[in-house]
């Protein structure tokens, strides 16, 4: 395999195509900051104590310098000017664990451990040859600043016979596609040729690695936290089929072979039959197997007093993670994992529309994903990406689209859920800097100020509509989707948000009686009869339902259905005391496949699932109804582009996060519920006071950016 083939194969995201374009900027550390760090390490301790959120920096070894006595730690911290809670080293290859030789002698790492896909240089320095002793020394230096240190790696298999190529010598655990083709990616659930489950081998080696390097834990990343390819494609090897049949009791029909070896025609027949006839069982089998995998790993790590963080399944919300990758976040969270690293790459997708057929909606896909994961795993820490840059993957969000990054930071930090006591809590526990090498001091200062501002607000209650979540309805969604292809809760949520619905708070149905204000029920047809009764016992505000038609115990104030049949989506509102004039436009004809099992499944996580059509006019009318339930702020102009998050700090003060979907400046006119006493601009832009008149004001919002205002009302 030549170099270019290896790079193509090794790319973390299957849509990437790396180039050999060089970066030539050179970093010169600030002498003043470096001197301050050398004279007074307590300065950094002070910085660490003051932040009310966690910062984990994901970085390659190329981000440090093994020619310096402290491996460049002081130099790095002089630039960040803060102490992160943790650093995760991206060591790229699973062979960092698989081929661990202990610490009896010093040996030189393969180049792919030292930089992502062995890239030869960064904007700071040439790639250096690191050794096992040097990495242990770097971990020790970081520990002097009370920084937790994790190792992380992907599933990439690198070709070669020399020392360090363990995975290449075990093709039996490569991902195997539905047509019998083997991909050069390790599949964590498979067996080795000697019959041992890879996870048992991996668990023992991982504990050796954590002990020998004195890591504080592991960050399980892409391809090890889930398969690289989706379930409709992998893995249909004899091994995985055998595990499936043993666990589920499913029997293959007589015309299918239980052992195909590498007969591609038999593979195709078997995989086609399974996906078309036993999809539900196939998906749930994988959720159970991944739970078994992570239980072994988590128990072993916690027994050593160390921690485990796991990447979410690409950018997938709870339902999509299950259907596409067999990953059930709740099952994994219940094992006691220390947190999920939430893959939010909306900034990256914003720069490259070709990556996704829904690139314009990806920002809302990510926001809704975080909310739904959190309400599914309430007690587990979630750390979403702040997308900075990645030289290997060829994006630089911080420098190329800073307004998008800024809006992303503010928005992801200000999504909330009601806990069991009816109190608002953030969905995120902090951020992950992805990736964190080669930044100037002023860039770290910019990021830190945005993070600090994002986490500085503490709303007391929600004045917008609250999404109600039901685990029971979620469990019913898989069969409903397979048989009807109606929209998932996540799909409905981000489509509504994209069209202007201000939804940034979620609440589990068990806590509905502890909250106030309007509530939103998505897919009520999936709720149990008792849950519907519980919803309609709510008396603290209007109730809005959107989803499949079902019988309600009371008559709605108003109800309307979409134009697309059969199984149309319907919207109903209760307890609002309002009437609505709703007329839906004619829409293009929908061509429904005669058999949903023949629908082409998406090749990549960047491509959307197939769903039945829902009319644009139906969604727009739903958003209009939602807007009438939350009169705190009203957009008088630019409603097509401007989206607002409202945080209620007290009776007389709200914080308004005003975002702009356009690439151009927009100056919306906004009306408040009460007479304005004062407006304080929290962001650096617009840089001048925002003037107001009674209940109205105008403010300029940068393209794809966000402005944050604190608005005080008169008593």
JSON list of N, CA, C and O in Angstrom, two decimals, residues 116-168:
[
{"chain": "A", "resi": 116, "resn": "UNK", "atom": "N", "xyz": [-1.13, 12.51, 13.83]},
{"chain": "A", "resi": 116, "resn": "UNK", "atom": "CA", "xyz": [-2.30, 11.93, 13.18]},
{"chain": "A", "resi": 116, "resn": "UNK", "atom": "C", "xyz": [-1.95, 11.56, 11.74]},
{"chain": "A", "resi": 116, "resn": "UNK", "atom": "O", "xyz": [-1.60, 12.42, 10.94]},
{"chain": "A", "resi": 117, "resn": "UNK", "atom": "N", "xyz": [-2.09, 10.26, 11.42]},
{"chain": "A", "resi": 117, "resn": "UNK", "atom": "CA", "xyz": [-1.69, 9.67, 10.13]},
{"chain": "A", "resi": 117, "resn": "UNK", "atom": "C", "xyz": [-0.25, 10.00, 9.77]},
{"chain": "A", "resi": 117, "resn": "UNK", "atom": "O", "xyz": [0.11, 10.12, 8.61]},
{"chain": "A", "resi": 118, "resn": "UNK", "atom": "N", "xyz": [0.58, 10.16, 10.81]},
{"chain": "A", "resi": 118, "resn": "UNK", "atom": "CA", "xyz": [2.02, 10.37, 10.63]},
{"chain": "A", "resi": 118, "resn": "UNK", "atom": "C", "xyz": [2.33, 11.62, 9.81]},
{"chain": "A", "resi": 118, "resn": "UNK", "atom": "O", "xyz": [3.31, 11.66, 9.07]},
{"chain": "A", "resi": 119, "resn": "UNK", "atom": "N", "xyz": [1.49, 12.66, 9.95]},
{"chain": "A", "resi": 119, "resn": "UNK", "atom": "CA", "xyz": [1.78, 13.90, 9.22]},
{"chain": "A", "resi": 119, "resn": "UNK", "atom": "C", "xyz": [3.17, 14.39, 9.60]},
{"chain": "A", "resi": 119, "resn": "UNK", "atom": "O", "xyz": [3.59, 14.29, 10.75]},
{"chain": "A", "resi": 120, "resn": "UNK", "atom": "N", "xyz": [3.88, 14.92, 8.63]},
{"chain": "A", "resi": 120, "resn": "UNK", "atom": "CA", "xyz": [5.31, 15.17, 8.82]},
{"chain": "A", "resi": 120, "resn": "UNK", "atom": "C", "xyz": [5.63, 16.43, 9.59]},
{"chain": "A", "resi": 120, "resn": "UNK", "atom": "O", "xyz": [6.74, 16.55, 10.13]},
{"chain": "A", "resi": 121, "resn": "UNK", "atom": "N", "xyz": [4.71, 17.38, 9.65]},
{"chain": "A", "resi": 121, "resn": "UNK", "atom": "CA", "xyz": [5.00, 18.59, 10.40]},
{"chain": "A", "resi": 121, "resn": "UNK", "atom": "C", "xyz": [3.70, 19.29, 10.76]},
{"chain": "A", "resi": 121, "resn": "UNK", "atom": "O", "xyz": [2.63, 19.01, 10.21]},
{"chain": "A", "resi": 122, "resn": "UNK", "atom": "N", "xyz": [3.80, 20.19, 11.72]},
{"chain": "A", "resi": 122, "resn": "UNK", "atom": "CA", "xyz": [2.71, 21.06, 12.13]},
{"chain": "A", "resi": 122, "resn": "UNK", "atom": "C", "xyz": [3.15, 22.50, 11.89]},
{"chain": "A", "resi": 122, "resn": "UNK", "atom": "O", "xyz": [4.29, 22.74, 11.51]},
{"chain": "A", "resi": 123, "resn": "UNK", "atom": "N", "xyz": [2.29, 23.48, 12.14]},
{"chain": "A", "resi": 123, "resn": "UNK", "atom": "CA", "xyz": [2.73, 24.87, 12.02]},
{"chain": "A", "resi": 123, "resn": "UNK", "atom": "C", "xyz": [3.85, 25.22, 13.00]},
{"chain": "A", "resi": 123, "resn": "UNK", "atom": "O", "xyz": [4.54, 26.22, 12.80]},
{"chain": "A", "resi": 124, "resn": "UNK", "atom": "N", "xyz": [4.05, 24.39, 14.02]},
{"chain": "A", "resi": 124, "resn": "UNK", "atom": "CA", "xyz": [5.08, 24.69, 15.02]},
{"chain": "A", "resi": 124, "resn": "UNK", "atom": "C", "xyz": [6.40, 23.99, 14.74]},
{"chain": "A", "resi": 124, "resn": "UNK", "atom": "O", "xyz": [7.46, 24.57, 14.93]},
{"chain": "A", "resi": 125, "resn": "UNK", "atom": "N", "xyz": [6.33, 22.71, 14.35]},
{"chain": "A", "resi": 125, "resn": "UNK", "atom": "CA", "xyz": [7.56, 21.93, 14.31]},
{"chain": "A", "resi": 125, "resn": "UNK", "atom": "C", "xyz": [7.42, 20.72, 13.40]},
{"chain": "A", "resi": 125, "resn": "UNK", "atom": "O", "xyz": [6.30, 20.33, 13.03]},
{"chain": "A", "resi": 126, "resn": "UNK", "atom": "N", "xyz": [8.57, 20.14, 13.04]},
{"chain": "A", "resi": 126, "resn": "UNK", "atom": "CA", "xyz": [8.58, 18.85, 12.35]},
{"chain": "A", "resi": 126, "resn": "UNK", "atom": "C", "xyz": [8.13, 17.76, 13.32]},
{"chain": "A", "resi": 126, "resn": "UNK", "atom": "O", "xyz": [8.30, 17.87, 14.54]},
{"chain": "A", "resi": 127, "resn": "UNK", "atom": "N", "xyz": [7.54, 16.72, 12.77]},
{"chain": "A", "resi": 127, "resn": "UNK", "atom": "CA", "xyz": [7.19, 15.58, 13.62]},
{"chain": "A", "resi": 127, "resn": "UNK", "atom": "C", "xyz": [8.46, 15.02, 14.26]},
{"chain": "A", "resi": 127, "resn": "UNK", "atom": "O", "xyz": [9.49, 14.86, 13.61]},
{"chain": "A", "resi": 128, "resn": "UNK", "atom": "N", "xyz": [8.37, 14.74, 15.54]},
{"chain": "A", "resi": 128, "resn": "UNK", "atom": "CA", "xyz": [9.51, 14.19, 16.27]},
{"chain": "A", "resi": 128, "resn": "UNK", "atom": "C", "xyz": [9.29, 12.70, 16.54]},
{"chain": "A", "resi": 128, "resn": "UNK", "atom": "O", "xyz": [8.15, 12.24, 16.63]},
{"chain": "A", "resi": 129, "resn": "UNK", "atom": "N", "xyz": [10.37, 11.97, 16.66]},
{"chain": "A", "resi": 129, "resn": "UNK", "atom": "CA", "xyz": [10.29, 10.56, 17.03]},
{"chain": "A", "resi": 129, "resn": "UNK", "atom": "C", "xyz": [10.24, 10.46, 18.54]},
{"chain": "A", "resi": 129, "resn": "UNK", "atom": "O", "xyz": [11.23, 10.71, 19.24]},
{"chain": "A", "resi": 130, "resn": "UNK", "atom": "N", "xyz": [9.07, 10.10, 19.06]},
{"chain": "A", "resi": 130, "resn": "UNK", "atom": "CA", "xyz": [8.88, 9.96, 20.50]},
{"chain": "A", "resi": 130, "resn": "UNK", "atom": "C", "xyz": [9.13, 8.51, 20.91]},
{"chain": "A", "resi": 130, "resn": "UNK", "atom": "O", "xyz": [8.93, 7.57, 20.14]},
{"chain": "A", "resi": 131, "resn": "UNK", "atom": "N", "xyz": [9.55, 8.35, 22.17]},
{"chain": "A", "resi": 131, "resn": "UNK", "atom": "CA", "xyz": [9.73, 7.01, 22.73]},
{"chain": "A", "resi": 131, "resn": "UNK", "atom": "C", "xyz": [8.74, 6.80, 23.86]},
{"chain": "A", "resi": 131, "resn": "UNK", "atom": "O", "xyz": [8.11, 7.74, 24.36]},
{"chain": "A", "resi": 132, "resn": "UNK", "atom": "N", "xyz": [8.64, 5.55, 24.28]},
{"chain": "A", "resi": 132, "resn": "UNK", "atom": "CA", "xyz": [7.75, 5.23, 25.41]},
{"chain": "A", "resi": 132, "resn": "UNK", "atom": "C", "xyz": [8.20, 5.94, 26.68]},
{"chain": "A", "resi": 132, "resn": "UNK", "atom": "O", "xyz": [7.37, 6.42, 27.47]},
{"chain": "A", "resi": 133, "resn": "UNK", "atom": "N", "xyz": [9.52, 6.07, 26.91]},
{"chain": "A", "resi": 133, "resn": "UNK", "atom": "CA", "xyz": [10.01, 6.76, 28.10]},
{"chain": "A", "resi": 133, "resn": "UNK", "atom": "C", "xyz": [9.67, 8.24, 28.05]},
{"chain": "A", "resi": 133, "resn": "UNK", "atom": "O", "xyz": [9.34, 8.86, 29.07]},
{"chain": "A", "resi": 134, "resn": "UNK", "atom": "N", "xyz": [9.77, 8.83, 26.87]},
{"chain": "A", "resi": 134, "resn": "UNK", "atom": "CA", "xyz": [9.47, 10.26, 26.74]},
{"chain": "A", "resi": 134, "resn": "UNK", "atom": "C", "xyz": [7.99, 10.55, 26.99]},
{"chain": "A", "resi": 134, "resn": "UNK", "atom": "O", "xyz": [7.65, 11.54, 27.64]},
{"chain": "A", "resi": 135, "resn": "UNK", "atom": "N", "xyz": [7.11, 9.68, 26.48]},
{"chain": "A", "resi": 135, "resn": "UNK", "atom": "CA", "xyz": [5.69, 9.89, 26.73]},
{"chain": "A", "resi": 135, "resn": "UNK", "atom": "C", "xyz": [5.39, 9.78, 28.22]},
{"chain": "A", "resi": 135, "resn": "UNK", "atom": "O", "xyz": [4.63, 10.60, 28.78]},
{"chain": "A", "resi": 136, "resn": "UNK", "atom": "N", "xyz": [6.00, 8.82, 28.90]},
{"chain": "A", "resi": 136, "resn": "UNK", "atom": "CA", "xyz": [5.78, 8.71, 30.34]},
{"chain": "A", "resi": 136, "resn": "UNK", "atom": "C", "xyz": [6.30, 9.95, 31.05]},
{"chain": "A", "resi": 136, "resn": "UNK", "atom": "O", "xyz": [5.68, 10.46, 32.00]},
{"chain": "A", "resi": 137, "resn": "UNK", "atom": "N", "xyz": [7.41, 10.49, 30.57]},
{"chain": "A", "resi": 137, "resn": "UNK", "atom": "CA", "xyz": [7.94, 11.72, 31.16]},
{"chain": "A", "resi": 137, "resn": "UNK", "atom": "C", "xyz": [7.01, 12.90, 30.93]},
{"chain": "A", "resi": 137, "resn": "UNK", "atom": "O", "xyz": [6.83, 13.75, 31.82]},
{"chain": "A", "resi": 138, "resn": "UNK", "atom": "N", "xyz": [6.41, 12.98, 29.76]},
{"chain": "A", "resi": 138, "resn": "UNK", "atom": "CA", "xyz": [5.45, 14.05, 29.45]},
{"chain": "A", "resi": 138, "resn": "UNK", "atom": "C", "xyz": [4.23, 13.95, 30.36]},
{"chain": "A", "resi": 138, "resn": "UNK", "atom": "O", "xyz": [3.74, 14.97, 30.88]},
{"chain": "A", "resi": 139, "resn": "UNK", "atom": "N", "xyz": [3.73, 12.74, 30.58]},
{"chain": "A", "resi": 139, "resn": "UNK", "atom": "CA", "xyz": [2.60, 12.55, 31.49]},
{"chain": "A", "resi": 139, "resn": "UNK", "atom": "C", "xyz": [2.98, 13.04, 32.89]},
{"chain": "A", "resi": 139, "resn": "UNK", "atom": "O", "xyz": [2.20, 13.74, 33.56]},
{"chain": "A", "resi": 140, "resn": "UNK", "atom": "N", "xyz": [4.20, 12.72, 33.32]},
{"chain": "A", "resi": 140, "resn": "UNK", "atom": "CA", "xyz": [4.66, 13.15, 34.65]},
{"chain": "A", "resi": 140, "resn": "UNK", "atom": "C", "xyz": [4.73, 14.66, 34.76]},
{"chain": "A", "resi": 140, "resn": "UNK", "atom": "O", "xyz": [4.35, 15.24, 35.78]},
{"chain": "A", "resi": 141, "resn": "UNK", "atom": "N", "xyz": [5.19, 15.34, 33.71]},
{"chain": "A", "resi": 141, "resn": "UNK", "atom": "CA", "xyz": [5.28, 16.80, 33.72]},
{"chain": "A", "resi": 141, "resn": "UNK", "atom": "C", "xyz": [3.89, 17.43, 33.80]},
{"chain": "A", "resi": 141, "resn": "UNK", "atom": "O", "xyz": [3.68, 18.40, 34.52]},
{"chain": "A", "resi": 142, "resn": "UNK", "atom": "N", "xyz": [2.93, 16.89, 33.10]},
{"chain": "A", "resi": 142, "resn": "UNK", "atom": "CA", "xyz": [1.57, 17.42, 33.14]},
{"chain": "A", "resi": 142, "resn": "UNK", "atom": "C", "xyz": [0.94, 17.20, 34.51]},
{"chain": "A", "resi": 142, "resn": "UNK", "atom": "O", "xyz": [0.18, 18.03, 35.00]},
{"chain": "A", "resi": 143, "resn": "UNK", "atom": "N", "xyz": [1.27, 16.09, 35.14]},
{"chain": "A", "resi": 143, "resn": "UNK", "atom": "CA", "xyz": [0.75, 15.82, 36.47]},
{"chain": "A", "resi": 143, "resn": "UNK", "atom": "C", "xyz": [1.22, 16.84, 37.50]},
{"chain": "A", "resi": 143, "resn": "UNK", "atom": "O", "xyz": [0.55, 17.07, 38.52]},
{"chain": "A", "resi": 144, "resn": "UNK", "atom": "N", "xyz": [2.37, 17.47, 37.26]},
{"chain": "A", "resi": 144, "resn": "UNK", "atom": "CA", "xyz": [2.87, 18.50, 38.18]},
{"chain": "A", "resi": 144, "resn": "UNK", "atom": "C", "xyz": [1.91, 19.68, 38.26]},
{"chain": "A", "resi": 144, "resn": "UNK", "atom": "O", "xyz": [1.91, 20.42, 39.24]},
{"chain": "A", "resi": 145, "resn": "UNK", "atom": "N", "xyz": [1.09, 19.85, 37.23]},
{"chain": "A", "resi": 145, "resn": "UNK", "atom": "CA", "xyz": [0.10, 20.93, 37.21]},
{"chain": "A", "resi": 145, "resn": "UNK", "atom": "C", "xyz": [-1.29, 20.42, 37.54]},
{"chain": "A", "resi": 145, "resn": "UNK", "atom": "O", "xyz": [-2.29, 21.09, 37.29]},
{"chain": "A", "resi": 146, "resn": "UNK", "atom": "N", "xyz": [-1.36, 19.20, 38.07]},
{"chain": "A", "resi": 146, "resn": "UNK", "atom": "CA", "xyz": [-2.64, 18.56, 38.42]},
{"chain": "A", "resi": 146, "resn": "UNK", "atom": "C", "xyz": [-3.54, 18.39, 37.20]},
{"chain": "A", "resi": 146, "resn": "UNK", "atom": "O", "xyz": [-4.78, 18.44, 37.30]},
{"chain": "A", "resi": 147, "resn": "UNK", "atom": "N", "xyz": [-2.95, 18.20, 36.03]},
{"chain": "A", "resi": 147, "resn": "UNK", "atom": "CA", "xyz": [-3.71, 17.93, 34.81]},
{"chain": "A", "resi": 147, "resn": "UNK", "atom": "C", "xyz": [-3.90, 16.43, 34.67]},
{"chain": "A", "resi": 147, "resn": "UNK", "atom": "O", "xyz": [-2.93, 15.66, 34.72]},
{"chain": "A", "resi": 148, "resn": "UNK", "atom": "N", "xyz": [-5.14, 16.00, 34.50]},
{"chain": "A", "resi": 148, "resn": "UNK", "atom": "CA", "xyz": [-5.40, 14.59, 34.22]},
{"chain": "A", "resi": 148, "resn": "UNK", "atom": "C", "xyz": [-4.98, 14.28, 32.79]},
{"chain": "A", "resi": 148, "resn": "UNK", "atom": "O", "xyz": [-5.16, 15.11, 31.89]},
{"chain": "A", "resi": 149, "resn": "UNK", "atom": "N", "xyz": [-4.42, 13.11, 32.56]},
{"chain": "A", "resi": 149, "resn": "UNK", "atom": "CA", "xyz": [-3.90, 12.75, 31.24]},
{"chain": "A", "resi": 149, "resn": "UNK", "atom": "C", "xyz": [-4.52, 11.43, 30.79]},
{"chain": "A", "resi": 149, "resn": "UNK", "atom": "O", "xyz": [-4.51, 10.44, 31.54]},
{"chain": "A", "resi": 150, "resn": "UNK", "atom": "N", "xyz": [-5.04, 11.44, 29.56]},
{"chain": "A", "resi": 150, "resn": "UNK", "atom": "CA", "xyz": [-5.69, 10.27, 28.98]},
{"chain": "A", "resi": 150, "resn": "UNK", "atom": "C", "xyz": [-5.00, 9.88, 27.68]},
{"chain": "A", "resi": 150, "resn": "UNK", "atom": "O", "xyz": [-4.39, 10.72, 27.00]},
{"chain": "A", "resi": 151, "resn": "UNK", "atom": "N", "xyz": [-5.10, 8.62, 27.33]},
{"chain": "A", "resi": 151, "resn": "UNK", "atom": "CA", "xyz": [-4.68, 8.19, 26.00]},
{"chain": "A", "resi": 151, "resn": "UNK", "atom": "C", "xyz": [-5.94, 7.94, 25.16]},
{"chain": "A", "resi": 151, "resn": "UNK", "atom": "O", "xyz": [-6.99, 7.57, 25.68]},
{"chain": "A", "resi": 152, "resn": "UNK", "atom": "N", "xyz": [-5.82, 8.18, 23.87]},
{"chain": "A", "resi": 152, "resn": "UNK", "atom": "CA", "xyz": [-6.95, 7.93, 22.96]},
{"chain": "A", "resi": 152, "resn": "UNK", "atom": "C", "xyz": [-6.41, 7.44, 21.62]},
{"chain": "A", "resi": 152, "resn": "UNK", "atom": "O", "xyz": [-5.25, 7.70, 21.27]},
{"chain": "A", "resi": 153, "resn": "UNK", "atom": "N", "xyz": [-7.26, 6.76, 20.88]},
{"chain": "A", "resi": 153, "resn": "UNK", "atom": "CA", "xyz": [-6.82, 6.16, 19.62]},
{"chain": "A", "resi": 153, "resn": "UNK", "atom": "C", "xyz": [-8.04, 5.76, 18.82]},
{"chain": "A", "resi": 153, "resn": "UNK", "atom": "O", "xyz": [-9.14, 5.61, 19.35]},
{"chain": "A", "resi": 154, "resn": "UNK", "atom": "N", "xyz": [-7.83, 5.60, 17.52]},
{"chain": "A", "resi": 154, "resn": "UNK", "atom": "CA", "xyz": [-8.88, 5.18, 16.60]},
{"chain": "A", "resi": 154, "resn": "UNK", "atom": "C", "xyz": [-8.75, 3.69, 16.31]},
{"chain": "A", "resi": 154, "resn": "UNK", "atom": "O", "xyz": [-8.01, 2.97, 17.00]},
{"chain": "A", "resi": 155, "resn": "UNK", "atom": "N", "xyz": [-9.42, 3.26, 15.25]},
{"chain": "A", "resi": 155, "resn": "UNK", "atom": "CA", "xyz": [-9.44, 1.85, 14.86]},
{"chain": "A", "resi": 155, "resn": "UNK", "atom": "C", "xyz": [-8.57, 1.58, 13.64]},
{"chain": "A", "resi": 155, "resn": "UNK", "atom": "O", "xyz": [-8.66, 0.51, 13.04]},
{"chain": "A", "resi": 156, "resn": "UNK", "atom": "N", "xyz": [-7.74, 2.54, 13.25]},
{"chain": "A", "resi": 156, "resn": "UNK", "atom": "CA", "xyz": [-6.99, 2.42, 12.00]},
{"chain": "A", "resi": 156, "resn": "UNK", "atom": "C", "xyz": [-6.00, 1.25, 12.04]},
{"chain": "A", "resi": 156, "resn": "UNK", "atom": "O", "xyz": [-5.30, 1.05, 13.04]},
{"chain": "A", "resi": 157, "resn": "UNK", "atom": "N", "xyz": [-5.95, 0.53, 10.95]},
{"chain": "A", "resi": 157, "resn": "UNK", "atom": "CA", "xyz": [-5.00, -0.57, 10.80]},
{"chain": "A", "resi": 157, "resn": "UNK", "atom": "C", "xyz": [-3.92, -0.13, 9.81]},
{"chain": "A", "resi": 157, "resn": "UNK", "atom": "O", "xyz": [-4.22, 0.21, 8.67]},
{"chain": "A", "resi": 158, "resn": "UNK", "atom": "N", "xyz": [-2.67, -0.13, 10.27]},
{"chain": "A", "resi": 158, "resn": "UNK", "atom": "CA", "xyz": [-1.56, 0.30, 9.42]},
{"chain": "A", "resi": 158, "resn": "UNK", "atom": "C", "xyz": [-0.82, -0.90, 8.88]},
{"chain": "A", "resi": 158, "resn": "UNK", "atom": "O", "xyz": [-0.52, -1.86, 9.59]},
{"chain": "A", "resi": 159, "resn": "UNK", "atom": "N", "xyz": [-0.47, -0.82, 7.61]},
{"chain": "A", "resi": 159, "resn": "UNK", "atom": "CA", "xyz": [0.17, -1.94, 6.92]},
{"chain": "A", "resi": 159, "resn": "UNK", "atom": "C", "xyz": [1.64, -2.02, 7.29]},
{"chain": "A", "resi": 159, "resn": "UNK", "atom": "O", "xyz": [2.30, -1.03, 7.55]},
{"chain": "A", "resi": 160, "resn": "UNK", "atom": "N", "xyz": [2.19, -3.22, 7.29]},
{"chain": "A", "resi": 160, "resn": "UNK", "atom": "CA", "xyz": [3.63, -3.37, 7.48]},
{"chain": "A", "resi": 160, "resn": "UNK", "atom": "C", "xyz": [3.95, -4.58, 8.34]},
{"chain": "A", "resi": 160, "resn": "UNK", "atom": "O", "xyz": [3.13, -5.02, 9.14]},
{"chain": "A", "resi": 161, "resn": "UNK", "atom": "N", "xyz": [5.14, -5.09, 8.18]},
{"chain": "A", "resi": 161, "resn": "UNK", "atom": "CA", "xyz": [5.57, -6.26, 8.92]},
{"chain": "A", "resi": 161, "resn": "UNK", "atom": "C", "xyz": [6.42, -5.91, 10.14]},
{"chain": "A", "resi": 161, "resn": "UNK", "atom": "O", "xyz": [6.68, -6.76, 10.98]},
{"chain": "A", "resi": 162, "resn": "UNK", "atom": "N", "xyz": [6.85, -4.64, 10.24]},
{"chain": "A", "resi": 162, "resn": "UNK", "atom": "CA", "xyz": [7.80, -4.32, 11.29]},
{"chain": "A", "resi": 162, "resn": "UNK", "atom": "C", "xyz": [7.10, -4.19, 12.64]},
{"chain": "A", "resi": 162, "resn": "UNK", "atom": "O", "xyz": [5.87, -4.21, 12.73]},
{"chain": "A", "resi": 163, "resn": "UNK", "atom": "N", "xyz": [7.89, -4.02, 13.67]},
{"chain": "A", "resi": 163, "resn": "UNK", "atom": "CA", "xyz": [7.39, -3.95, 15.04]},
{"chain": "A", "resi": 163, "resn": "UNK", "atom": "C", "xyz": [6.32, -2.87, 15.17]},
{"chain": "A", "resi": 163, "resn": "UNK", "atom": "O", "xyz": [6.50, -1.75, 14.71]},
{"chain": "A", "resi": 164, "resn": "UNK", "atom": "N", "xyz": [5.21, -3.21, 15.80]},
{"chain": "A", "resi": 164, "resn": "UNK", "atom": "CA", "xyz": [4.15, -2.23, 16.00]},
{"chain": "A", "resi": 164, "resn": "UNK", "atom": "C", "xyz": [2.96, -2.41, 15.09]},
{"chain": "A", "resi": 164, "resn": "UNK", "atom": "O", "xyz": [2.04, -1.60, 15.13]},
{"chain": "A", "resi": 165, "resn": "UNK", "atom": "N", "xyz": [2.94, -3.45, 14.27]},
{"chain": "A", "resi": 165, "resn": "UNK", "atom": "CA", "xyz": [1.84, -3.63, 13.32]},
{"chain": "A", "resi": 165, "resn": "UNK", "atom": "C", "xyz": [0.98, -4.82, 13.70]},
{"chain": "A", "resi": 165, "resn": "UNK", "atom": "O", "xyz": [0.60, -5.63, 12.86]},
{"chain": "A", "resi": 166, "resn": "UNK", "atom": "N", "xyz": [0.63, -4.93, 14.94]},
{"chain": "A", "resi": 166, "resn": "UNK", "atom": "CA", "xyz": [-0.13, -6.08, 15.44]},
{"chain": "A", "resi": 166, "resn": "UNK", "atom": "C", "xyz": [-1.44, -6.23, 14.69]},
{"chain": "A", "resi": 166, "resn": "UNK", "atom": "O", "xyz": [-1.81, -7.33, 14.28]},
{"chain": "A", "resi": 167, "resn": "UNK", "atom": "N", "xyz": [-2.19, -5.16, 14.53]},
{"chain": "A", "resi": 167, "resn": "UNK", "atom": "CA", "xyz": [-3.52, -5.27, 13.93]},
{"chain": "A", "resi": 167, "resn": "UNK", "atom": "C", "xyz": [-3.46, -5.82, 12.52]},
{"chain": "A", "resi": 167, "resn": "UNK", "atom": "O", "xyz": [-4.34, -6.58, 12.09]},
{"chain": "A", "resi": 168, "resn": "UNK", "atom": "N", "xyz": [-2.45, -5.42, 11.77]},
{"chain": "A", "resi": 168, "resn": "UNK", "atom": "CA", "xyz": [-2.34, -5.89, 10.39]},
{"chain": "A", "resi": 168, "resn": "UNK", "atom": "C", "xyz": [-2.15, -7.41, 10.32]},
{"chain": "A", "resi": 168, "resn": "UNK", "atom": "O", "xyz": [-2.51, -8.05, 9.34]}
]
